XYZ file of C-alpha atoms in Angstrom:
696
model
C 103.070 56.401 70.692
C 106.017 55.570 68.538
C 107.873 52.343 67.917
C 111.252 51.584 66.483
C 111.156 50.759 62.798
C 113.301 47.714 63.467
C 110.708 46.342 65.894
C 108.766 43.399 64.539
C 105.640 41.791 65.925
C 105.497 41.211 69.618
C 108.417 38.886 69.560
C 112.123 38.801 69.044
C 114.613 41.502 69.684
C 118.361 41.523 69.988
C 118.836 38.443 67.823
C 116.626 36.193 69.954
C 113.466 34.455 68.741
C 110.557 34.186 71.117
C 108.104 32.706 68.643
C 106.002 35.861 68.311
C 105.881 36.222 72.083
C 104.921 32.600 72.789
C 107.061 30.669 75.289
C 106.794 27.119 76.567
C 108.698 24.519 78.521
C 108.969 21.070 76.935
C 111.186 19.444 79.557
C 109.241 17.189 81.930
C 106.024 18.372 80.287
C 102.807 16.530 81.000
C 100.739 15.629 77.960
C 97.642 17.796 78.075
C 95.229 19.506 75.766
C 95.136 22.707 77.847
C 93.143 24.129 80.701
C 89.377 24.149 81.090
C 87.361 26.630 83.133
C 84.268 25.391 84.952
C 82.506 28.039 86.994
C 85.420 29.464 89.043
C 87.667 26.420 88.844
C 90.393 25.488 86.346
C 91.014 21.881 85.351
C 93.816 20.331 83.331
C 92.507 18.543 80.243
C 94.251 15.187 80.822
C 93.386 11.652 81.790
C 95.499 11.782 84.942
C 93.428 12.942 87.918
C 94.671 16.035 89.747
C 96.332 15.626 93.127
C 97.015 19.205 94.090
C 94.671 22.183 94.652
C 95.789 25.815 94.537
C 93.322 28.530 95.598
C 93.902 32.192 94.734
C 91.293 34.866 95.543
C 88.424 32.390 95.376
C 89.574 30.775 92.099
C 90.643 27.130 92.336
C 93.237 25.367 90.180
C 93.080 21.560 90.121
C 96.668 20.666 89.175
C 99.369 18.020 89.593
C 102.283 18.252 91.995
C 105.054 17.090 89.716
C 104.980 19.865 87.065
C 104.874 22.503 89.767
C 107.586 20.943 91.916
C 109.962 20.667 88.977
C 109.857 24.413 88.154
C 108.784 26.298 91.319
C 110.981 26.534 94.382
C 108.149 27.970 96.468
C 105.875 25.024 95.643
C 108.674 22.674 96.638
C 108.996 24.384 99.993
C 105.239 24.611 100.626
C 104.615 20.953 99.843
C 107.616 19.816 101.850
C 106.629 21.926 104.869
C 102.980 20.821 104.702
C 103.642 17.083 104.819
C 103.043 17.086 108.549
C 99.729 18.970 108.129
C 96.379 17.376 107.527
C 95.718 18.980 104.139
C 98.779 18.153 102.105
C 97.129 18.558 98.723
C 95.879 22.177 99.060
C 97.590 25.584 99.343
C 96.182 29.124 99.391
C 98.193 31.837 97.605
C 96.082 34.963 97.992
C 99.205 37.157 98.143
C 100.511 36.065 94.743
C 101.191 39.200 92.590
C 99.120 39.287 89.452
C 96.324 37.211 90.952
C 94.649 34.230 89.238
C 95.470 35.474 85.723
C 99.220 35.498 86.339
C 99.138 32.109 88.077
C 97.174 30.613 85.183
C 99.952 31.592 82.760
C 102.640 30.339 85.145
C 100.830 27.003 85.571
C 100.465 26.603 81.809
C 104.203 27.222 81.446
C 104.873 24.478 84.016
C 102.729 22.072 81.949
C 104.595 22.967 78.752
C 101.649 24.833 77.211
C 102.624 27.769 74.995
C 102.112 31.111 76.700
C 101.630 34.262 74.646
C 103.606 37.087 76.224
C 102.181 40.582 75.724
C 102.713 43.989 77.231
C 99.494 43.519 79.175
C 100.497 40.324 80.995
C 104.288 40.465 81.153
C 104.554 42.544 84.334
C 102.177 40.335 86.326
C 103.781 37.141 84.998
C 107.286 38.432 85.829
C 106.253 39.176 89.404
C 104.442 35.828 89.734
C 107.541 33.987 88.493
C 109.610 35.782 91.122
C 107.027 34.939 93.792
C 107.038 31.238 92.810
C 110.861 31.210 92.635
C 110.993 29.816 89.107
C 114.773 30.266 88.786
C 117.455 28.715 86.613
C 118.522 26.478 89.474
C 115.478 24.280 88.883
C 115.415 24.363 85.087
C 117.380 26.140 82.395
C 115.246 28.680 80.609
C 112.786 28.920 83.450
C 110.016 31.510 83.592
C 112.056 34.248 85.310
C 114.688 34.185 82.583
C 112.200 34.244 79.723
C 110.000 36.999 81.146
C 113.055 39.103 81.953
C 114.341 38.674 78.415
C 110.987 39.703 76.968
C 110.967 42.809 79.143
C 114.488 43.828 78.212
C 114.476 43.117 74.481
C 110.857 43.669 73.477
C 108.997 45.876 75.944
C 111.688 48.438 76.680
C 112.354 48.987 72.979
C 108.746 50.043 72.365
C 107.109 53.281 73.494
C 103.604 51.960 73.889
C 104.677 48.663 75.416
C 106.582 50.598 78.079
C 103.505 52.721 78.788
C 101.238 49.655 79.092
C 103.659 47.754 81.320
C 104.154 50.744 83.590
C 100.394 51.186 83.792
C 99.930 47.527 84.790
C 102.590 47.874 87.480
C 100.132 49.951 89.516
C 98.566 46.714 90.818
C 101.889 44.988 91.511
C 103.433 47.028 94.309
C 105.927 46.422 95.821
C 107.013 43.591 93.524
C 107.311 45.773 90.436
C 109.410 48.283 92.364
C 111.710 45.652 93.816
C 112.220 44.017 90.417
C 113.113 47.452 88.901
C 110.310 47.179 86.360
C 109.006 50.665 87.203
C 112.451 52.232 87.038
C 113.366 50.623 83.732
C 110.052 51.518 82.094
C 110.268 55.096 83.369
C 113.757 55.537 81.982
C 112.729 53.963 78.681
C 109.804 56.374 78.373
C 112.002 59.318 79.334
C 114.659 58.390 76.787
C 112.122 58.074 73.983
C 110.386 61.327 74.940
C 113.685 63.207 74.788
C 114.971 61.451 71.665
C 114.856 63.055 68.246
C 111.693 61.631 66.640
C 113.170 61.904 63.153
C 112.981 58.534 61.431
C 110.646 57.173 64.100
C 107.228 55.813 63.247
C 104.755 57.459 65.594
C 101.017 57.617 66.061
C 98.712 59.225 68.580
C 97.104 56.865 71.040
C 95.185 59.255 73.247
C 93.845 61.746 70.718
C 92.337 59.383 68.173
C 88.548 59.417 67.701
C 86.732 57.151 70.171
C 85.438 54.851 67.411
C 88.878 54.340 65.874
C 91.199 52.037 67.732
C 94.813 53.010 68.241
C 97.367 51.338 65.989
C 98.861 48.295 67.616
C 102.560 48.299 68.451
C 102.909 45.156 66.324
C 101.866 47.099 63.212
C 105.077 47.970 61.360
C 103.410 49.540 58.337
C 102.962 53.293 58.077
C 101.784 55.471 55.263
C 104.305 57.819 53.614
C 102.091 60.809 54.359
C 102.188 60.082 58.076
C 105.957 59.781 58.055
C 106.169 63.165 56.398
C 104.098 64.871 59.083
C 106.103 66.941 61.557
C 106.094 65.605 65.092
C 104.741 68.157 67.614
C 106.817 68.636 70.756
C 103.912 67.613 73.007
C 103.272 64.296 71.267
C 103.989 62.328 74.473
C 101.761 64.320 76.872
C 98.594 62.309 76.401
C 100.214 58.912 76.844
C 102.095 59.689 80.047
C 99.025 61.370 81.502
C 97.262 58.004 81.895
C 99.843 56.900 84.458
C 99.262 56.888 88.170
C 100.669 59.923 89.948
C 103.690 58.238 91.523
C 104.666 56.675 88.189
C 104.092 59.982 86.414
C 106.448 61.603 88.912
C 109.058 58.932 88.168
C 108.773 59.575 84.431
C 108.985 63.361 84.802
C 111.976 63.021 87.122
C 113.750 60.817 84.581
C 112.895 63.291 81.810
C 114.438 66.099 83.864
C 117.642 64.104 84.181
C 117.726 63.652 80.405
C 117.754 67.438 79.998
C 114.417 68.246 78.398
C 113.372 71.904 78.223
C 111.606 73.057 81.357
C 108.780 74.627 79.329
C 107.800 71.220 77.948
C 108.028 69.622 81.375
C 105.773 72.316 82.812
C 103.305 71.891 79.947
C 103.180 68.136 80.595
C 102.444 68.766 84.284
C 99.641 71.175 83.378
C 98.215 68.623 80.947
C 98.261 65.958 83.654
C 96.490 68.291 86.082
C 93.690 68.960 83.596
C 92.990 65.243 83.445
C 93.035 64.242 87.079
C 92.072 67.335 89.077
C 88.405 68.349 88.937
C 87.893 72.068 88.478
C 90.923 72.441 86.210
C 90.013 71.735 82.595
C 91.765 72.432 79.360
C 90.352 75.181 77.202
C 92.451 75.963 74.179
C 95.976 76.614 75.314
C 95.237 77.505 78.904
C 93.814 76.003 82.026
C 90.878 77.496 83.837
C 88.601 76.625 86.664
C 85.477 74.596 86.250
C 82.008 75.689 87.193
C 82.092 74.000 90.578
C 85.316 74.315 92.487
C 84.318 72.324 95.508
C 82.849 69.367 93.636
C 85.095 66.332 93.710
C 82.920 64.250 91.422
C 84.184 65.874 88.244
C 85.788 63.641 85.673
C 87.819 63.764 82.525
C 86.329 63.054 79.125
C 89.523 61.532 77.744
C 88.983 58.281 75.856
C 92.354 57.130 74.668
C 93.277 53.733 73.331
C 95.643 53.006 76.197
C 93.564 54.454 78.991
C 93.088 52.310 82.079
C 91.329 53.020 85.335
C 93.563 54.152 88.169
C 94.033 51.331 90.637
C 94.027 51.645 94.376
C 91.428 53.634 96.276
C 89.594 55.204 93.354
C 86.123 54.924 91.903
C 84.758 55.273 88.412
C 81.847 57.065 86.870
C 78.979 54.757 85.953
C 78.124 56.714 82.821
C 81.695 56.765 81.556
C 83.775 53.846 82.832
C 86.938 55.383 81.410
C 86.502 58.687 83.228
C 88.434 58.896 86.522
C 86.903 60.262 89.680
C 89.201 60.525 92.653
C 88.521 61.306 96.282
C 89.952 64.201 98.247
C 92.729 62.074 99.698
C 93.892 61.083 96.242
C 93.571 64.685 95.109
C 95.785 65.830 97.959
C 98.401 63.307 96.904
C 98.185 64.483 93.286
C 98.514 68.160 94.234
C 101.466 67.498 96.530
C 103.197 65.420 93.866
C 102.709 68.027 91.163
C 104.014 70.812 93.392
C 107.152 68.811 94.111
C 108.051 68.248 90.430
C 107.320 71.701 88.963
C 110.586 72.970 87.425
C 112.178 75.772 89.467
C 112.635 78.039 86.456
C 110.332 81.014 86.072
C 107.556 80.682 83.470
C 107.856 76.899 83.376
C 104.119 76.893 84.112
C 101.618 79.726 83.895
C 100.769 81.886 86.887
C 97.098 81.049 86.392
C 97.880 77.352 86.785
C 99.910 78.009 89.931
C 97.086 80.011 91.498
C 94.520 77.329 90.720
C 96.854 74.740 92.177
C 97.258 76.972 95.234
C 93.487 77.234 95.563
C 93.173 73.440 95.600
C 96.122 73.114 97.977
C 94.383 75.366 100.511
C 91.078 73.608 100.007
C 92.604 70.141 100.478
C 94.886 71.287 103.333
C 98.144 70.293 101.699
C 101.346 70.255 103.760
C 102.252 73.838 104.830
C 105.807 73.558 103.487
C 104.534 72.765 99.992
C 101.968 75.576 100.180
C 104.715 78.038 101.130
C 106.861 76.844 98.251
C 103.937 77.250 95.883
C 103.284 80.772 97.163
C 106.894 81.696 96.435
C 106.515 80.332 92.917
C 103.442 82.507 92.405
C 105.373 85.514 93.703
C 108.009 84.988 91.003
C 105.470 85.711 88.259
C 102.790 87.574 90.171
C 102.536 90.248 87.483
C 100.989 87.620 85.172
C 98.044 86.948 87.486
C 94.481 88.003 86.781
C 91.752 89.189 89.119
C 89.702 86.003 88.655
C 92.702 83.908 89.734
C 93.265 85.988 92.872
C 89.706 85.699 94.158
C 90.518 82.629 96.254
C 87.894 81.844 98.912
C 88.946 81.728 102.516
C 88.955 78.048 103.500
C 90.210 78.733 107.027
C 88.220 80.048 109.962
C 88.486 83.639 108.747
C 85.280 85.648 108.568
C 86.183 87.269 105.265
C 84.833 85.913 102.023
C 88.192 85.928 100.231
C 91.621 85.022 101.536
C 93.128 88.514 101.756
C 96.031 87.289 103.884
C 97.064 84.940 101.095
C 97.192 87.778 98.555
C 99.185 89.817 101.050
C 101.764 87.013 101.295
C 101.906 86.648 97.518
C 102.547 90.377 97.187
C 105.305 90.208 99.778
C 106.970 87.331 97.909
C 106.754 89.362 94.701
C 108.395 92.395 96.301
C 111.146 90.229 97.784
C 111.821 88.724 94.351
C 111.908 92.179 92.772
C 114.257 93.486 95.419
C 116.523 90.465 95.003
C 116.593 90.942 91.244
C 117.448 94.619 91.619
C 120.165 94.024 94.209
C 121.720 91.163 92.219
C 123.270 93.699 89.821
C 124.310 96.720 91.922
C 126.671 98.051 89.278
C 123.932 98.092 86.680
C 121.541 99.691 89.159
C 123.949 102.491 90.044
C 124.683 103.076 86.380
C 120.972 103.302 85.591
C 120.439 105.672 88.496
C 123.272 107.841 87.290
C 121.953 108.035 83.763
C 118.302 107.436 84.571
C 116.887 110.536 82.949
C 118.668 109.935 79.656
C 117.614 106.298 79.486
C 114.035 107.086 80.493
C 113.747 109.489 77.590
C 115.233 106.972 75.156
C 112.920 104.248 76.468
C 109.920 106.522 76.104
C 110.854 107.158 72.489
C 111.182 103.444 71.810
C 107.927 102.697 73.656
C 109.715 100.453 76.109
C 111.134 100.767 79.598
C 112.568 98.928 82.549
C 110.954 95.587 83.259
C 110.865 95.997 87.014
C 108.784 99.220 87.162
C 106.407 97.877 84.542
C 105.956 94.667 86.548
C 105.255 96.659 89.696
C 102.802 98.856 87.823
C 100.908 95.837 86.544
C 100.829 94.405 90.050
C 99.604 97.769 91.394
C 96.699 97.775 88.944
C 95.948 94.169 89.871
C 95.994 94.932 93.602
C 93.711 97.955 93.117
C 91.212 95.809 91.222
C 91.419 93.150 93.927
C 90.838 95.738 96.655
C 87.812 97.075 94.781
C 86.346 93.569 94.696
C 87.065 92.527 98.283
C 86.091 95.947 99.703
C 82.444 94.940 99.335
C 82.926 92.368 102.072
C 81.505 93.836 105.282
C 83.789 91.607 107.373
C 86.981 93.018 105.840
C 88.759 95.078 108.479
C 90.144 98.521 107.793
C 93.618 97.425 108.867
C 93.791 94.617 106.294
C 92.597 96.954 103.560
C 95.116 99.614 104.502
C 98.058 97.209 104.839
C 97.414 95.667 101.441
C 96.955 99.075 99.802
C 100.186 100.434 101.291
C 102.276 97.323 100.597
C 103.455 98.599 97.223
C 105.889 101.527 96.974
C 104.584 104.907 95.857
C 106.455 104.650 92.557
C 104.352 101.636 91.558
C 101.265 103.802 91.043
C 101.330 106.588 88.516
C 97.572 107.085 88.893
C 95.469 106.435 91.994
C 92.108 106.141 90.231
C 91.934 102.401 90.927
C 92.786 102.977 94.576
C 90.102 105.670 94.796
C 87.515 103.242 93.405
C 88.541 100.695 96.032
C 88.228 103.285 98.801
C 84.817 104.376 97.546
C 83.649 100.741 97.448
C 84.865 100.226 101.006
C 83.040 103.352 102.188
C 79.846 102.154 100.526
C 80.042 98.730 102.199
C 81.003 100.220 105.596
C 78.738 103.230 106.186
C 79.254 103.148 109.970
C 82.903 104.233 109.852
C 83.783 107.143 112.072
C 85.299 110.376 110.784
C 88.715 109.349 112.055
C 88.502 105.967 110.321
C 87.438 107.567 107.058
C 90.384 109.954 107.216
C 92.682 107.032 107.966
C 91.288 105.126 105.002
C 91.698 108.035 102.590
C 95.254 108.599 103.757
C 96.444 105.729 101.533
C 95.442 107.751 98.452
C 97.400 110.585 96.884
C 94.968 113.230 95.653
C 97.567 114.644 93.271
C 97.615 111.349 91.361
C 93.902 111.392 90.591
C 92.710 112.039 87.065
C 90.305 114.883 86.268
C 87.360 112.478 86.061
C 88.228 110.993 89.453
C 88.587 114.483 90.926
C 85.163 115.466 89.624
C 83.633 112.360 91.165
C 85.447 112.865 94.469
C 84.336 116.511 94.679
C 80.713 115.350 94.713
C 81.288 112.266 96.890
C 79.476 112.773 100.192
C 81.190 109.729 101.723
C 84.627 111.351 101.691
C 85.806 113.537 104.579
C 85.592 117.292 103.983
C 89.336 117.711 104.178
C 89.879 115.160 101.425
C 87.323 116.962 99.256
C 89.201 120.240 99.717
C 92.476 118.550 98.789
C 90.875 117.054 95.705
C 89.457 120.451 94.661
C 92.807 122.113 95.148
C 94.550 119.390 93.174
C 91.951 119.692 90.449
C 92.403 123.450 90.256
C 96.151 123.068 89.954
C 95.752 120.530 87.176
C 93.292 122.747 85.346
C 95.634 125.703 85.613
C 98.548 123.646 84.334
C 96.437 122.289 81.494
C 95.280 125.784 80.552
C 98.798 127.122 80.660
C 99.992 124.235 78.501
C 97.183 124.738 76.010
C 97.792 128.468 75.859
C 101.459 127.872 75.299
C 100.674 125.427 72.525
C 98.197 127.844 70.969
C 100.785 130.609 70.929
C 103.142 128.308 69.097
C 100.521 127.380 66.507
C 99.344 130.915 65.671
C 100.076 134.390 66.939
C 96.677 135.666 65.866
C 94.692 133.424 68.183
C 93.313 135.604 71.013
C 94.028 134.760 74.633
C 91.245 133.652 76.945
C 89.950 136.960 78.355
C 88.106 135.782 81.445
C 86.809 132.800 83.419
C 83.456 132.840 81.634
C 85.018 132.389 78.226
C 87.265 129.688 79.664
C 84.334 127.685 81.001
C 82.443 128.040 77.725
C 85.324 126.299 75.978
C 85.292 123.312 78.315
C 83.090 120.223 77.910
C 79.582 120.243 79.373
C 80.334 117.400 81.786
C 83.306 119.277 83.165
C 81.249 122.482 83.517
C 78.648 120.632 85.567
C 81.322 119.160 87.803
C 82.981 122.536 88.182
C 79.645 124.166 89.068
C 79.104 121.668 91.876
C 82.652 122.198 93.078
C 82.184 125.980 92.895
C 79.094 125.755 95.110
C 81.102 123.850 97.703
C 83.859 126.430 97.549
C 81.368 129.311 97.957
C 79.847 127.601 100.965
C 83.266 127.273 102.560
C 84.015 130.924 101.771
C 80.736 132.055 103.399
C 81.530 130.106 106.531
C 85.013 131.592 106.587
C 83.629 135.146 106.218
C 81.177 134.529 109.086
C 83.970 133.397 111.347
C 86.065 136.394 110.305
C 83.202 138.836 111.118
C 82.753 137.319 114.545
C 86.477 137.609 115.119
C 86.473 141.327 114.178
C 83.522 141.983 116.506
C 85.292 140.326 119.394
C 88.480 142.236 118.558
C 86.570 145.593 118.737
C 85.052 144.721 122.090
C 88.467 143.803 123.427
C 89.970 147.140 122.320
C 87.083 149.079 123.951
C 87.620 147.319 127.245
C 91.349 148.067 127.085
C 90.696 151.827 126.576
C 88.292 151.982 129.522
C 90.809 150.277 131.742
C 93.570 152.684 130.730
C 91.323 155.736 131.517
C 90.444 154.439 134.968
C 94.057 153.798 135.751
C 95.166 157.297 134.633
C 92.433 159.066 136.754
C 93.247 157.462 140.121
C 96.795 156.326 140.080
C 98.839 159.248 138.634
C 98.177 161.848 141.525
C 99.227 159.430 144.229
C 102.533 158.732 142.523
C 103.126 162.465 142.076
C 102.583 163.197 145.811
C 104.869 160.386 146.751
C 107.662 161.733 144.596
C 107.191 165.226 146.049
C 107.558 163.861 149.591
C 110.748 162.125 148.746
C 112.174 165.275 147.193
C 111.316 167.413 150.264
C 112.958 164.950 152.657
C 116.006 165.019 150.484
C 116.305 168.807 150.655
C 116.001 168.944 154.493
C 118.764 166.401 154.982
C 121.175 168.514 152.945
C 120.957 171.571 155.384
C 121.645 169.809 158.693
C 125.123 171.346 159.200
C 124.323 175.095 158.671
C 123.124 177.500 161.371
C 121.549 180.007 159.072
C 117.969 179.462 158.282
C 117.868 176.204 160.147
C 114.850 177.059 162.151
C 113.200 178.546 159.170
C 113.801 175.524 157.108
C 112.830 173.227 159.881
C 109.708 175.174 160.544
C 108.945 175.464 156.911
C 109.454 171.840 156.524
C 107.375 171.156 159.523
C 104.696 173.442 158.273
C 104.914 171.974 154.919
C 104.815 168.539 156.357
C 102.006 169.425 158.660
C 100.049 171.092 155.938
C 100.519 168.251 153.564
C 99.929 165.240 155.868
C 96.143 165.300 155.721
C 95.525 165.370 151.997
C 98.378 163.015 150.855
C 97.502 160.564 153.571
C 93.955 160.344 152.291
C 95.121 159.935 148.725
C 97.699 157.313 149.695
C 95.074 155.243 151.394
C 92.809 155.560 148.397
C 95.615 154.423 146.114
C 96.518 151.556 148.361
C 92.931 150.455 148.650
């Protein structure tokens, strides 16, 4: 995308002259007019008949032994080892890196024909020279030396040459890796991406119109107006996005080492994902999901000057040969690679991008360790998520439509992050708790507040919206709904209207819930946190348990009373002549019509409850009267029969006591004894009858 101003042509660098990229070997050269192609066979244009045949991937080269033996150690060894074989004059080199094109250039070099080195052929020719062992031991200035010099002094000094060479290395594994071509090109690209572009001639290669070709790297001229244009920080995104995933990872890793800002690195990763992952397309400054999430045949519409088809296990679209279309296996590799290179800093990429990446990771069954890491990253910035991003389908064997367990894990990661952030500064936390009221008032005046409660409040609203959406799923269990609703602390919700809507949606979708289950479901809601509109709706909601309706009505009455008291207090402050509200009728006339209708319905419910209570009270009073009547009758019966028997018994005891006291005196003994006997005899019949009656 940019080239050094000192770069000239495609040739010399560092004080060396390569003849505009053309190299040749004149020592031991065979006089020839060049090579000729006939069908799929190459012939040397010379009068000397060929005596050696080389076959590579079905292409035949009719050559001579001497030029090849003088410059290639591998040819020396093959010919020497094959003398004992029947076919001495033929070898097959199907494993030669670069294929027939690279061998054609190497053969021309052996014949002394000038070879034009370019960024497109240098990587294959360098690997072919290494394969054929064209070292300095056989000839000074052999092909390995010259291709290595061109790479070091020409290619690595140019941005676009480095991109092209690295792109061509995709077909040269593992030779390009072993020869450090990939590493050197990646570091060159990273250095140029991090360098200050001031004084550098640059030009877009991926964003030019399709009909306008990109400027060649050999073009050293540039208009003054272009040099005066400011260079955007994302100027290198489009060029590096054409690389294969493993090479893109190498470039991003090298850029990290150079110290680039993590925001730019994250933006480059997002840009790369929009190009190679179907379902994630670029729309303005953000990334959103395509119309078909499960379709793997989507493709990118990028048509850059340096674009090349990804090599190795990929297919192309017939309508657009430049548009990539990768299979699920390649997609899994891309997703895993992108997860591994996302910067660890918060906000390096958007939460929406992370959730879409998480959706694809679950769909493609990415390694569990990477999925867990990605979930933790989402938890770090969970307050930035949207409802559309959270509605991730359940790709496992779950019966639910959406993956509720995944959202539960994301919420847990968020709470852990919040708790860690709060506990990381205990001194500041204790200080804020000590002076919390004063700071809350100051923050309210400034319109600001603590970041942590606001983040939890945003997450609470998001969770309530998510619950409202997933509650319509008939397969969602009550336990999952309740656990997710109760995961957040009570302080996260200042108003439970969203939670009430979710509960109402769940009751609509699950009409067969028992009374106990409905009470259990409504237990997650605090009736005192409902707004007046929500209270009015709940008072008329037949799906709610009766106890919850009573609580809502009581809460509504308290709020109305507080509101009236506040309004009256405010009215007294405004004017002393304003009359007070005389009665309930005048109060209701001053309220809105919608509220009056809601209050009328609530009043009917209250009157019904009062009537039932009065009926129960009347029955209780009737039973109480009957009980008292029975008690009085029992007391009368007991007093009529039992009191005379006790009196006779006491009289007997008193008479026996008197007789015992006169045993020692002679006077009146007989009289007393007789009297006692008479008394005893006279009283035995009647008391005995009464005693038996009392006993019976």
